[in-house]
Short mmCIF file of C-alpha atoms and ligand atoms in Angstrom, two decimals:
data_model
loop_
_atom_site.label_atom_id
_atom_site.label_comp_id
_atom_site.label_asym_id
_atom_site.label_seq_id
_atom_site.Cartn_x
_atom_site.Cartn_y
_atom_site.Cartn_z
CA UNK A 1 -161.12 -86.56 -35.48
CA UNK A 2 -157.93 -87.09 -33.40
CA UNK A 3 -155.18 -89.58 -34.52
CA UNK A 4 -154.39 -91.76 -31.65
CA UNK A 5 -150.70 -91.89 -31.13
CA UNK A 6 -148.25 -94.67 -30.26
CA UNK A 7 -144.58 -95.69 -30.10
CA UNK A 8 -145.13 -98.92 -31.63
CA UNK A 9 -147.92 -100.24 -34.08
CA UNK A 10 -147.69 -104.34 -34.18
CA UNK A 11 -149.81 -105.70 -37.22
CA UNK A 12 -150.83 -109.42 -36.39
CA UNK A 13 -151.36 -111.04 -33.07
CA UNK A 14 -149.98 -114.43 -34.22
CA UNK A 15 -146.79 -115.99 -32.52
CA UNK A 16 -145.13 -113.58 -34.92
CA UNK A 17 -146.85 -110.19 -33.31
CA UNK A 18 -146.44 -111.62 -29.86
CA UNK A 19 -142.63 -112.19 -30.10
CA UNK A 20 -142.22 -108.82 -31.36
CA UNK A 21 -144.28 -107.21 -28.55
CA UNK A 22 -142.39 -109.41 -25.91
CA UNK A 23 -138.96 -108.29 -27.32
CA UNK A 24 -139.86 -104.75 -26.80
CA UNK A 25 -141.70 -105.02 -23.69
CA UNK A 26 -138.26 -106.71 -22.43
CA UNK A 27 -136.46 -103.31 -23.62
CA UNK A 28 -139.33 -100.88 -21.79
CA UNK A 29 -141.22 -99.84 -24.55
CA UNK A 30 -144.83 -100.29 -23.29
CA UNK A 31 -146.67 -97.54 -25.61
CA UNK A 32 -147.77 -100.55 -27.95
CA UNK A 33 -150.69 -101.69 -29.87
CA UNK A 34 -151.02 -104.91 -31.32
CA UNK A 35 -153.76 -105.01 -34.27
CA UNK A 36 -155.36 -108.17 -35.75
CA UNK A 37 -158.26 -108.64 -37.92
CA UNK A 38 -159.79 -111.78 -36.10
CA UNK A 39 -161.42 -111.80 -33.03
CA UNK A 40 -158.94 -113.62 -30.94
CA UNK A 41 -154.93 -114.04 -30.85
CA UNK A 42 -153.02 -117.08 -32.17
CA UNK A 43 -153.23 -116.43 -36.00
CA UNK A 44 -152.89 -119.56 -37.72
CA UNK A 45 -153.86 -121.37 -35.06
CA UNK A 46 -157.04 -119.48 -34.22
CA UNK A 47 -157.95 -119.57 -37.75
CA UNK A 48 -157.26 -123.21 -38.69
CA UNK A 49 -159.55 -125.43 -36.79
CA UNK A 50 -160.50 -128.19 -39.25
CA UNK A 51 -160.15 -132.23 -38.00
CA UNK A 52 -156.85 -133.43 -37.49
CA UNK A 53 -154.94 -130.00 -37.27
CA UNK A 54 -151.51 -130.57 -35.62
CA UNK A 55 -148.32 -129.21 -35.79
CA UNK A 56 -146.25 -130.75 -38.82
CA UNK A 57 -142.75 -130.57 -36.62
CA UNK A 58 -142.30 -131.78 -33.05
CA UNK A 59 -143.46 -129.81 -30.61
CA UNK A 60 -140.44 -129.49 -28.52
CA UNK A 61 -139.02 -127.42 -31.44
CA UNK A 62 -142.27 -125.56 -32.20
CA UNK A 63 -142.32 -123.09 -29.30
CA UNK A 64 -140.17 -120.00 -28.09
CA UNK A 65 -136.61 -121.01 -27.12
CA UNK A 66 -137.33 -118.98 -23.92
CA UNK A 67 -140.89 -120.48 -23.26
CA UNK A 68 -140.69 -124.16 -23.09
CA UNK A 69 -144.10 -125.97 -22.86
CA UNK A 70 -143.72 -129.03 -20.44
CA UNK A 71 -147.75 -129.70 -21.45
CA UNK A 72 -147.77 -131.00 -24.60
CA UNK A 73 -149.84 -134.30 -24.90
CA UNK A 74 -147.79 -135.44 -27.94
CA UNK A 75 -144.54 -134.94 -29.98
CA UNK A 76 -146.89 -133.43 -32.71
CA UNK A 77 -149.25 -131.48 -30.58
CA UNK A 78 -152.96 -130.87 -31.94
CA UNK A 79 -153.94 -127.33 -33.01
CA UNK A 80 -156.14 -126.42 -29.79
CA UNK A 81 -153.05 -127.23 -27.77
CA UNK A 82 -151.06 -124.65 -29.92
CA UNK A 83 -153.80 -122.05 -29.35
CA UNK A 84 -153.65 -122.79 -25.64
CA UNK A 85 -149.90 -122.05 -25.58
CA UNK A 86 -150.47 -118.91 -27.52
CA UNK A 87 -152.70 -117.79 -24.71
CA UNK A 88 -150.46 -118.67 -21.95
CA UNK A 89 -147.47 -116.95 -23.60
CA UNK A 90 -149.68 -114.06 -24.13
CA UNK A 91 -150.94 -113.90 -20.53
CA UNK A 92 -147.27 -114.72 -19.00
CA UNK A 93 -145.41 -111.86 -20.83
CA UNK A 94 -148.35 -109.72 -20.55
CA UNK A 95 -149.12 -108.85 -24.01
CA UNK A 96 -152.78 -109.68 -24.08
CA UNK A 97 -153.49 -106.03 -22.72
CA UNK A 98 -151.85 -104.31 -26.17
CA UNK A 99 -154.13 -106.18 -28.57
CA UNK A 100 -157.18 -105.15 -30.21
CA UNK A 101 -159.04 -107.37 -32.51
CA UNK A 102 -161.59 -107.25 -35.16
CA UNK A 103 -159.09 -104.43 -36.51
CA UNK A 104 -158.16 -104.75 -40.05
CA UNK A 105 -155.19 -102.64 -41.19
CA UNK A 106 -155.56 -101.39 -44.74
CA UNK A 107 -152.23 -99.30 -45.29
CA UNK A 108 -149.70 -97.61 -43.62
CA UNK A 109 -147.54 -94.66 -44.99
CA UNK A 110 -144.74 -93.05 -43.53
CA UNK A 111 -144.80 -89.17 -42.56
CA UNK A 112 -141.43 -87.60 -43.66
CA UNK A 113 -142.23 -84.43 -41.53
CA UNK A 114 -143.52 -86.39 -38.31
CA UNK A 115 -141.04 -88.73 -39.02
CA UNK A 116 -143.87 -91.51 -37.87
CA UNK A 117 -146.07 -93.99 -39.69
CA UNK A 118 -149.92 -93.32 -40.27
CA UNK A 119 -151.50 -96.33 -40.29
CA UNK A 120 -155.06 -96.53 -41.76
CA UNK A 121 -157.57 -98.98 -40.46
CA UNK A 122 -160.65 -100.04 -42.41
CA UNK A 123 -162.96 -98.29 -40.39
CA UNK A 124 -161.50 -95.07 -41.58
CA UNK A 125 -159.67 -94.21 -38.71
CA UNK A 126 -155.90 -93.48 -38.47
CA UNK A 127 -153.30 -94.32 -35.99
CA UNK A 128 -149.87 -92.86 -35.61
CA UNK A 129 -147.06 -94.77 -34.73
CA UNK A 130 -142.90 -94.17 -34.29
CA UNK A 131 -142.30 -97.54 -35.34
CA UNK A 132 -144.28 -100.09 -37.57
CA UNK A 133 -143.51 -103.63 -37.40
CA UNK A 134 -145.91 -106.22 -39.50
CA UNK A 135 -146.27 -109.91 -38.28
CA UNK A 136 -149.03 -110.97 -40.77
CA UNK A 137 -147.66 -114.48 -41.41
CA UNK A 138 -146.94 -116.19 -44.70
CA UNK A 139 -150.01 -118.23 -45.13
CA UNK A 140 -152.82 -115.91 -44.14
CA UNK A 141 -154.69 -114.90 -47.25
CA UNK A 142 -157.04 -118.25 -47.94
CA UNK A 143 -156.65 -119.19 -51.66
CA UNK A 144 -160.19 -120.00 -53.58
CA UNK A 145 -159.27 -121.35 -56.86
CA UNK A 146 -160.49 -119.75 -60.21
CA UNK A 147 -162.59 -122.67 -61.46
CA UNK A 148 -165.64 -121.69 -63.33
CA UNK A 149 -168.74 -122.60 -61.15
CA UNK A 150 -167.98 -122.22 -57.75
CA UNK A 151 -169.81 -119.59 -56.76
CA UNK A 152 -173.02 -121.23 -58.42
CA UNK A 153 -172.65 -124.57 -56.25
CA UNK A 154 -176.02 -125.56 -54.59
CA UNK A 155 -174.27 -127.53 -51.67
CA UNK A 156 -172.03 -126.57 -48.74
CA UNK A 157 -168.45 -124.97 -49.53
CA UNK A 158 -165.93 -125.12 -46.72
CA UNK A 159 -162.54 -123.86 -46.81
CA UNK A 160 -160.11 -125.42 -44.44
CA UNK A 161 -159.23 -122.01 -42.98
CA UNK A 162 -163.38 -121.33 -42.05
CA UNK A 163 -164.00 -124.48 -40.72
CA UNK A 164 -167.59 -124.66 -40.23
CA UNK A 165 -168.40 -126.88 -36.94
CA UNK A 166 -171.96 -126.79 -37.06
CA UNK A 167 -171.95 -128.65 -40.85
CA UNK A 168 -172.58 -132.21 -40.02
CA UNK A 169 -170.31 -134.29 -42.70
CA UNK A 170 -171.74 -137.72 -41.66
CA UNK A 171 -172.45 -139.35 -44.94
CA UNK A 172 -172.41 -136.45 -46.98
CA UNK A 173 -170.98 -137.03 -50.45
CA UNK A 174 -167.66 -134.46 -50.27
CA UNK A 175 -165.72 -133.37 -53.27
CA UNK A 176 -162.21 -131.69 -51.85
CA UNK A 177 -159.67 -129.87 -53.86
CA UNK A 178 -156.16 -130.08 -52.86
CA UNK A 179 -153.43 -132.32 -51.68
CA UNK A 180 -151.28 -130.21 -49.48
CA UNK A 181 -150.37 -130.67 -46.06
CA UNK A 182 -153.87 -129.61 -44.72
CA UNK A 183 -155.10 -132.27 -47.09
CA UNK A 184 -152.73 -134.53 -45.42
CA UNK A 185 -154.19 -134.22 -42.04
CA UNK A 186 -157.83 -133.77 -43.03
CA UNK A 187 -158.40 -136.33 -45.59
CA UNK A 188 -158.04 -139.44 -43.01
CA UNK A 189 -160.53 -137.31 -40.53
CA UNK A 190 -163.36 -137.15 -43.32
CA UNK A 191 -162.52 -140.55 -44.41
CA UNK A 192 -164.17 -141.94 -41.15
CA UNK A 193 -167.40 -139.84 -41.30
CA UNK A 194 -168.29 -139.04 -45.06
CA UNK A 195 -170.25 -141.26 -47.17
CA UNK A 196 -167.98 -140.54 -50.25
CA UNK A 197 -165.05 -138.44 -50.73
CA UNK A 198 -163.31 -137.66 -53.88
CA UNK A 199 -160.20 -136.08 -53.81
CA UNK A 200 -159.23 -133.59 -56.48
CA UNK A 201 -154.93 -133.93 -57.14
CA UNK A 202 -153.18 -132.02 -58.97
CA UNK A 203 -149.72 -132.07 -57.79
CA UNK A 204 -148.90 -135.29 -55.43
CA UNK A 205 -146.88 -134.70 -52.04
CA UNK A 206 -144.34 -136.34 -50.43
CA UNK A 207 -145.85 -138.26 -47.02
CA UNK A 208 -143.13 -139.87 -44.69
CA UNK A 209 -144.31 -141.86 -41.64
CA UNK A 210 -144.81 -140.02 -38.68
CA UNK A 211 -143.17 -141.05 -35.29
CA UNK A 212 -145.67 -139.52 -33.36
CA UNK A 213 -146.13 -140.46 -29.70
CA UNK A 214 -148.35 -139.44 -26.67
CA UNK A 215 -145.94 -137.58 -23.96
CA UNK A 216 -147.30 -139.24 -20.29
CA UNK A 217 -148.20 -136.98 -17.53
CA UNK A 218 -145.73 -138.32 -15.67
CA UNK A 219 -143.05 -136.97 -18.34
CA UNK A 220 -144.89 -133.84 -18.37
CA UNK A 221 -144.37 -133.71 -14.85
CA UNK A 222 -140.86 -134.43 -15.36
CA UNK A 223 -140.59 -131.83 -18.04
CA UNK A 224 -142.05 -129.18 -15.50
CA UNK A 225 -139.71 -130.01 -12.50
CA UNK A 226 -136.50 -130.61 -14.71
CA UNK A 227 -136.71 -128.38 -17.58
CA UNK A 228 -133.44 -129.42 -18.50
CA UNK A 229 -134.60 -133.04 -19.56
CA UNK A 230 -137.04 -130.64 -22.19
CA UNK A 231 -134.38 -128.88 -23.35
CA UNK A 232 -132.45 -131.82 -23.88
CA UNK A 233 -135.27 -133.40 -26.11
CA UNK A 234 -135.56 -129.99 -27.76
CA UNK A 235 -132.02 -130.45 -28.69
CA UNK A 236 -132.25 -133.58 -30.33
CA UNK A 237 -135.37 -132.48 -32.26
CA UNK A 238 -133.78 -129.20 -33.43
CA UNK A 239 -130.80 -130.87 -34.30
CA UNK A 240 -132.85 -133.49 -36.43
CA UNK A 241 -134.69 -130.82 -38.39
CA UNK A 242 -131.28 -128.84 -38.91
CA UNK A 243 -129.41 -132.07 -40.23
CA UNK A 244 -132.61 -132.51 -42.72
CA UNK A 245 -132.24 -128.67 -43.82
CA UNK A 246 -128.88 -128.58 -44.22
CA UNK A 247 -128.54 -132.01 -46.26
CA UNK A 248 -132.16 -131.78 -48.08
CA UNK A 249 -132.50 -128.37 -48.94
CA UNK A 250 -129.34 -126.37 -48.26
CA UNK A 251 -126.37 -128.44 -49.71
CA UNK A 252 -128.48 -130.68 -52.10
CA UNK A 253 -125.64 -131.62 -54.65
CA UNK A 254 -123.50 -132.72 -52.17
CA UNK A 255 -125.90 -135.00 -50.29
CA UNK A 256 -128.39 -136.08 -53.49
CA UNK A 257 -127.98 -139.81 -52.04
CA UNK A 258 -129.59 -138.77 -48.64
CA UNK A 259 -132.39 -137.17 -50.53
CA UNK A 260 -132.72 -140.29 -52.61
CA UNK A 261 -132.92 -142.08 -49.75
CA UNK A 262 -135.74 -139.88 -48.17
CA UNK A 263 -137.55 -140.74 -50.90
CA UNK A 264 -137.49 -144.25 -51.12
CA UNK A 265 -138.75 -144.07 -47.49
CA UNK A 266 -141.71 -142.19 -48.51
CA UNK A 267 -141.94 -145.11 -51.43
CA UNK A 268 -141.98 -148.00 -49.25
CA UNK A 269 -144.42 -146.11 -46.95
CA UNK A 270 -146.53 -145.76 -50.02
CA UNK A 271 -145.78 -149.36 -51.14
CA UNK A 272 -146.81 -150.90 -47.46
CA UNK A 273 -149.96 -148.55 -47.32
CA UNK A 274 -151.33 -149.31 -50.69
CA UNK A 275 -151.56 -152.89 -52.62
CA UNK A 276 -153.01 -151.28 -56.01
CA UNK A 277 -149.78 -150.24 -58.05
CA UNK A 278 -151.68 -147.47 -59.97
CA UNK A 279 -152.96 -145.73 -56.94
CA UNK A 280 -149.32 -145.89 -55.66
CA UNK A 281 -148.30 -144.47 -59.02
CA UNK A 282 -151.23 -141.56 -59.00
CA UNK A 283 -149.90 -140.67 -55.44
CA UNK A 284 -146.13 -140.21 -56.45
CA UNK A 285 -144.45 -137.06 -57.01
CA UNK A 286 -142.18 -136.49 -59.88
CA UNK A 287 -140.08 -133.62 -58.21
CA UNK A 288 -137.52 -133.81 -55.77
CA UNK A 289 -138.71 -133.64 -51.89
CA UNK A 290 -137.70 -130.65 -50.67
CA UNK A 291 -139.01 -128.43 -53.60
CA UNK A 292 -142.32 -128.05 -51.77
CA UNK A 293 -142.75 -129.03 -48.21
CA UNK A 294 -143.51 -132.66 -47.38
CA UNK A 295 -145.65 -134.05 -44.86
CA UNK A 296 -145.67 -136.71 -42.40
CA UNK A 297 -148.49 -138.91 -41.93
CA UNK A 298 -149.21 -142.78 -40.82
CA UNK A 299 -152.87 -142.84 -42.55
CA UNK A 300 -152.90 -140.27 -45.34
CA UNK A 301 -151.97 -143.10 -48.26
CA UNK A 302 -154.07 -145.46 -46.32
CA UNK A 303 -157.30 -143.45 -46.70
CA UNK A 304 -157.21 -143.89 -50.37
CA UNK A 305 -157.55 -147.41 -50.15
CA UNK A 306 -161.26 -147.25 -48.22
CA UNK A 307 -164.20 -148.15 -50.08
CA UNK A 308 -166.05 -144.88 -49.40
CA UNK A 309 -162.53 -142.66 -50.87
CA UNK A 310 -161.56 -141.82 -54.39
CA UNK A 311 -158.53 -140.31 -55.97
CA UNK A 312 -159.23 -138.29 -59.01
CA UNK A 313 -156.33 -136.88 -60.85
CA UNK A 314 -158.10 -135.62 -63.93
CA UNK A 315 -158.36 -131.79 -63.86
CA UNK A 316 -161.72 -129.99 -62.90
CA UNK A 317 -163.30 -128.35 -65.77
CA UNK A 318 -165.82 -126.66 -63.73
CA UNK A 319 -168.16 -126.86 -60.87
CA UNK A 320 -171.97 -127.89 -61.32
CA UNK A 321 -174.45 -126.49 -58.82
CA UNK A 322 -174.62 -130.37 -57.50
CA UNK A 323 -170.96 -131.89 -58.40
CA UNK A 324 -167.82 -131.50 -59.92
CA UNK A 325 -167.01 -132.36 -63.95
CA UNK A 326 -163.49 -133.13 -65.02
CA UNK A 327 -162.24 -132.64 -68.17
CA UNK A 328 -162.85 -135.84 -69.38
CA UNK A 329 -166.85 -134.98 -69.10
CA UNK A 330 -167.26 -136.92 -66.54
CA UNK A 331 -169.57 -135.78 -63.37
CA UNK A 332 -169.37 -136.32 -59.72
CA UNK A 333 -172.50 -135.62 -57.43
CA UNK A 334 -171.37 -134.03 -54.25
CA UNK A 335 -173.30 -132.10 -51.56
CA UNK A 336 -170.09 -130.54 -49.99
CA UNK A 337 -166.97 -128.84 -51.52
CA UNK A 338 -164.14 -128.77 -49.27
CA UNK A 339 -161.20 -126.41 -50.27
CA UNK A 340 -157.93 -127.33 -48.99
CA UNK A 341 -156.42 -124.93 -51.52
CA UNK A 342 -153.84 -123.05 -49.30
CA UNK A 343 -153.12 -119.80 -49.47
CA UNK A 344 -152.18 -116.76 -51.84
CA UNK A 345 -148.65 -115.70 -51.32
CA UNK A 346 -146.82 -113.84 -53.47
CA UNK A 347 -150.05 -112.28 -55.23
CA UNK A 348 -151.69 -111.43 -51.93
CA UNK A 349 -149.10 -111.32 -49.13
CA UNK A 350 -145.81 -109.35 -50.21
CA UNK A 351 -146.80 -106.97 -48.21
CA UNK A 352 -150.22 -108.30 -46.94
CA UNK A 353 -151.12 -104.42 -46.40
CA UNK A 354 -150.11 -101.41 -48.47
CA UNK A 355 -147.09 -99.99 -47.17
CA UNK A 356 -145.44 -96.83 -48.24
CA UNK A 357 -141.87 -95.64 -47.37
CA UNK A 358 -139.76 -92.64 -47.99
CA UNK A 359 -140.37 -90.66 -51.25
CA UNK A 360 -143.58 -92.38 -51.93
CA UNK A 361 -141.86 -95.80 -52.65
CA UNK A 362 -144.55 -98.44 -52.60
CA UNK A 363 -143.29 -101.86 -51.04
CA UNK A 364 -145.27 -104.44 -53.36
CA UNK A 365 -144.80 -102.27 -56.36
CA UNK A 366 -140.92 -102.26 -55.58
CA UNK A 367 -140.49 -105.81 -54.58
CA UNK A 368 -141.71 -106.80 -57.88
CA UNK A 369 -139.81 -104.18 -59.95
CA UNK A 370 -136.64 -104.87 -58.44
CA UNK A 371 -136.53 -108.60 -57.20
CA UNK A 372 -138.11 -109.59 -53.83
CA UNK A 373 -135.63 -108.61 -50.78
CA UNK A 374 -135.27 -107.59 -47.25
CA UNK A 375 -131.93 -107.05 -45.58
CA UNK A 376 -131.86 -110.22 -42.81
CA UNK A 377 -135.37 -111.07 -43.67
CA UNK A 378 -136.77 -108.16 -42.05
CA UNK A 379 -135.97 -104.24 -43.14
CA UNK A 380 -135.83 -102.76 -46.57
CA UNK A 381 -134.13 -99.07 -47.51
CA UNK A 382 -136.60 -96.22 -47.84
CA UNK A 383 -138.80 -97.58 -45.14
CA UNK A 384 -137.43 -96.30 -41.83
CA UNK A 385 -138.60 -97.48 -38.60
CA UNK A 386 -140.38 -100.13 -40.25
CA UNK A 387 -139.68 -104.09 -39.88
CA UNK A 388 -141.45 -106.62 -41.87
CA UNK A 389 -141.41 -110.15 -40.21
CA UNK A 390 -142.93 -112.00 -43.23
CA UNK A 391 -140.37 -110.96 -45.58
CA UNK A 392 -138.50 -112.45 -48.63
CA UNK A 393 -135.68 -114.76 -47.14
CA UNK A 394 -137.39 -114.71 -43.54
CA UNK A 395 -138.23 -118.09 -43.22
CA UNK A 396 -135.61 -120.07 -41.50
CA UNK A 397 -135.24 -123.66 -40.57
CA UNK A 398 -138.32 -125.77 -40.74
CA UNK A 399 -140.00 -124.23 -37.71
CA UNK A 400 -141.58 -120.77 -37.54
CA UNK A 401 -140.03 -120.35 -34.40
CA UNK A 402 -136.44 -120.69 -35.51
CA UNK A 403 -137.42 -117.50 -37.98
CA UNK A 404 -139.06 -115.63 -34.57
CA UNK A 405 -135.82 -116.52 -32.54
CA UNK A 406 -133.35 -114.89 -35.08
CA UNK A 407 -136.31 -111.86 -35.99
CA UNK A 408 -136.44 -110.95 -31.90
CA UNK A 409 -132.56 -111.26 -31.46
CA UNK A 410 -132.40 -108.79 -34.43
CA UNK A 411 -134.85 -106.37 -32.74
CA UNK A 412 -133.50 -106.80 -29.51
CA UNK A 413 -130.24 -105.66 -30.81
CA UNK A 414 -131.74 -102.82 -33.26
CA UNK A 415 -133.78 -101.33 -30.70
CA UNK A 416 -131.26 -101.62 -28.18
CA UNK A 417 -128.35 -99.29 -30.27
CA UNK A 418 -131.47 -97.22 -31.04
CA UNK A 419 -131.93 -96.54 -27.26
CA UNK A 420 -128.33 -96.18 -26.43
CA UNK A 421 -127.78 -93.57 -28.97
CA UNK A 422 -131.09 -91.70 -28.04
CA UNK A 423 -132.15 -92.06 -31.47
CA UNK A 424 -135.48 -91.98 -33.11
CA UNK A 425 -134.84 -93.24 -36.41
CA UNK A 426 -133.22 -96.20 -38.30
CA UNK A 427 -133.36 -97.32 -41.77
CA UNK A 428 -131.11 -100.25 -43.21
CA UNK A 429 -128.59 -99.09 -45.87
CA UNK A 430 -128.66 -99.91 -49.48
CA UNK A 431 -125.07 -101.12 -49.35
CA UNK A 432 -126.25 -103.79 -46.52
CA UNK A 433 -129.15 -104.76 -48.49
CA UNK A 434 -127.71 -105.23 -51.72
CA UNK A 435 -124.66 -107.48 -49.92
CA UNK A 436 -127.11 -109.48 -47.78
CA UNK A 437 -129.24 -109.93 -51.09
CA UNK A 438 -126.17 -110.90 -53.24
CA UNK A 439 -125.32 -113.59 -50.27
CA UNK A 440 -128.97 -114.92 -50.40
CA UNK A 441 -128.80 -115.36 -54.28
CA UNK A 442 -125.56 -117.22 -54.48
CA UNK A 443 -126.12 -119.53 -51.73
CA UNK A 444 -129.18 -120.50 -53.54
CA UNK A 445 -127.55 -122.06 -56.14
CA UNK A 446 -126.77 -125.26 -54.04
CA UNK A 447 -130.23 -125.55 -52.69
CA UNK A 448 -132.77 -128.16 -53.90
CA UNK A 449 -134.63 -125.08 -55.39
CA UNK A 450 -132.04 -124.67 -57.88
CA UNK A 451 -129.92 -127.86 -58.20
CA UNK A 452 -132.77 -130.23 -57.67
CA UNK A 453 -135.46 -131.26 -59.92
CA UNK A 454 -138.30 -129.07 -58.80
CA UNK A 455 -140.19 -128.19 -62.18
CA UNK A 456 -143.91 -129.46 -62.09
CA UNK A 457 -143.85 -129.30 -58.18
CA UNK A 458 -145.82 -125.82 -58.09
CA UNK A 459 -144.28 -124.51 -55.12
CA UNK A 460 -144.93 -121.85 -52.92
CA UNK A 461 -141.41 -121.13 -52.43
CA UNK A 462 -141.09 -119.87 -55.75
CA UNK A 463 -142.18 -116.46 -56.61
CA UNK A 464 -143.83 -115.84 -59.71
CA UNK A 465 -140.34 -115.02 -61.50
CA UNK A 466 -139.16 -118.35 -60.52
CA UNK A 467 -136.74 -117.26 -58.10
CA UNK A 468 -137.07 -119.33 -54.83
CA UNK A 469 -136.98 -116.07 -52.19
CA UNK A 470 -139.35 -117.39 -49.46
CA UNK A 471 -136.61 -119.52 -47.50
CA UNK A 472 -133.53 -118.21 -46.02
CA UNK A 473 -130.78 -120.12 -47.33
CA UNK A 474 -128.74 -120.59 -44.26
CA UNK A 475 -128.86 -122.90 -41.12
CA UNK A 476 -130.71 -121.41 -37.93
CA UNK A 477 -127.34 -121.04 -36.52
CA UNK A 478 -126.19 -118.83 -39.02
CA UNK A 479 -129.45 -116.63 -39.13
CA UNK A 480 -129.45 -116.41 -34.87
CA UNK A 481 -125.89 -115.43 -34.80
CA UNK A 482 -126.31 -112.79 -37.36
CA UNK A 483 -129.51 -111.81 -35.89
CA UNK A 484 -127.58 -110.94 -32.67
CA UNK A 485 -124.46 -109.96 -34.15
CA UNK A 486 -124.92 -108.18 -37.49
CA UNK A 487 -123.07 -105.04 -38.04
CA UNK A 488 -124.65 -101.85 -36.37
CA UNK A 489 -123.64 -99.67 -39.43
CA UNK A 490 -125.80 -101.43 -41.51
CA UNK A 491 -128.40 -99.45 -40.16
CA UNK A 492 -128.68 -95.29 -40.23
CA UNK A 493 -129.44 -94.62 -36.75
CA UNK A 494 -130.74 -91.06 -35.99
P1 NAP B 1 -150.88 -125.95 -49.85
O1 NAP B 1 -149.60 -126.50 -49.52
O2 NAP B 1 -150.47 -124.75 -50.73
O3 NAP B 1 -151.84 -126.88 -50.91
C1 NAP B 1 -152.59 -126.31 -51.39
C2 NAP B 1 -153.46 -127.81 -52.34
O4 NAP B 1 -154.46 -127.05 -53.43
C3 NAP B 1 -152.38 -128.01 -53.33
O5 NAP B 1 -152.55 -129.16 -53.83
C4 NAP B 1 -152.86 -127.13 -54.71
O6 NAP B 1 -152.71 -127.94 -56.01
C5 NAP B 1 -154.06 -127.44 -54.71
N1 NAP B 1 -154.90 -126.28 -55.50
C6 NAP B 1 -154.93 -125.04 -55.53
N2 NAP B 1 -155.34 -124.42 -56.50
C7 NAP B 1 -155.73 -125.59 -57.12
C8 NAP B 1 -156.70 -125.48 -58.41
N3 NAP B 1 -157.18 -124.22 -58.76
N4 NAP B 1 -157.03 -126.54 -58.92
C9 NAP B 1 -156.71 -128.21 -58.19
N5 NAP B 1 -155.79 -127.81 -57.06
C10 NAP B 1 -155.72 -126.87 -56.70
O7 NAP B 1 -151.55 -125.61 -48.87
P2 NAP B 1 -152.04 -126.16 -47.50
O8 NAP B 1 -152.29 -127.86 -47.72
O9 NAP B 1 -152.98 -125.33 -46.81
O10 NAP B 1 -150.53 -125.76 -47.07
C11 NAP B 1 -150.05 -124.77 -46.71
C12 NAP B 1 -148.98 -124.89 -45.90
O11 NAP B 1 -149.31 -124.67 -44.81
C13 NAP B 1 -147.98 -126.26 -45.77
O12 NAP B 1 -147.22 -125.87 -46.53
C14 NAP B 1 -147.53 -126.27 -44.44
O13 NAP B 1 -146.39 -125.43 -44.63
C15 NAP B 1 -148.39 -125.22 -43.62
N6 NAP B 1 -149.55 -126.37 -42.92
C16 NAP B 1 -149.09 -126.63 -41.79
C17 NAP B 1 -149.58 -127.33 -40.72
C18 NAP B 1 -149.20 -127.42 -39.49
O14 NAP B 1 -148.14 -127.48 -39.07
N7 NAP B 1 -150.39 -128.42 -39.05
C19 NAP B 1 -150.72 -128.10 -41.42
C20 NAP B 1 -151.16 -127.54 -42.73
C21 NAP B 1 -150.71 -126.77 -43.53
P3 NAP B 1 -150.89 -127.62 -56.62
O15 NAP B 1 -149.45 -128.15 -55.71
O16 NAP B 1 -151.19 -128.32 -58.12
O17 NAP B 1 -150.97 -126.40 -56.80
#
């Protein structure tokens, strides 16, 4: 069987993969294929369809900086609008024709002789590419908890990443495991229809009031006609999120009072929503805000005061065919089990597929044996012509599009130089990688992760060795500036 050849293989047709394709097309590359295991584009916003799904930062900031969307119907747009925006971008920037769906990549291996990547698909075929970019996202491998008996449950099991629209929740007795950002959006919606909802909470989440409002058609028309007006609003929301990150995460010891203020705001929010002191106490986190992703909602806390909703904080012992048994021996009978249990991050996602570079260096193994690291959150020594967009220290700011912005600028500078030198390979130097890792490690000391009280938060920001190697501990401004200006001799280009 002949191997299909491409200049660039991009894995993932979400906002990350689309951004990479757009940047490379801008530079003149056209022999690009974007592979995705799903049956359509949009990544997170294609897969997640549960009721209540909405972006959890203002939509004005949650878009490519070069493609503002004047049509958002709310400040916090719904999931279907985000999916629509992804479709619009794919068409406008002509990346859809490069996409292949229902295509699962299993592994990729650098072929030293050919100076190309051999990319193996699950159907047994192999593609060959000069450049490989993985944009597989951080939250893409659904986590099913290891609780005895789940497989033997007689009723319906639904993971939030595989929502089943055909399952009618009216009047159901539902057990729901998890109280992360997904649950915060889903619980108020389920509470409206189900007969009984028991929520199993292991770790409470910080929830602040949500300042959300509809954007009227007149304002949408104004944004369409005067993009500068929308840019102005974006400037404000970018600034607010940047401020929150700067004081609450990056420089925690110097602004501790402001973090306490934010926690007090959540406390007042709980107090106004819930009269029952014991219930409030159960919903109160014991770790500092920022240790794990907080959320916003005006109806999450109030949902627990409804007669058909019950919060269970005793641990789960097992799932029986007809219910959930807690460690104190009580059984709650249910007919539907909702798993709002999030994602396998470090175990399954770093990297999401097996990547083998020069001299047989296996990326996943190397990260685990030598600390998680990636120069500027995108490249790793001994992995030539490869960029990994979901890398350690890659996620910057609070919006995924902040990450995309600096990563696209990085790609533009790097590939621009490769073209200028008429070169065919690039590889980050060990020295540059070490310098970057040292810088990140030093900066982490003053973040909430190390200077705050994060014990017991069970946050996915921490890797299994206890290092907070997911978020880039710099401002977005710093990341974007370095993306556009990193020293070119940090790469060997030949
Ligand atoms: P998550 O934050 O990882 O929450 C998973 C929940 O399941 C946690 O409460 C966790 O408890 C619980 N859980 C997992 N295994 C368990 C077990 N064996 N027993 C009991 N409880 C268990 O996942 P998520 O809520 O899906 O959110 C993930 C991320 O997606 C968020 O942080 C956010 O960044 C993003 N998100 C964004 C949006 C948006 O923008 N619209 C919406 C939803 C999510 P522990 O905390 O005790 O582990």
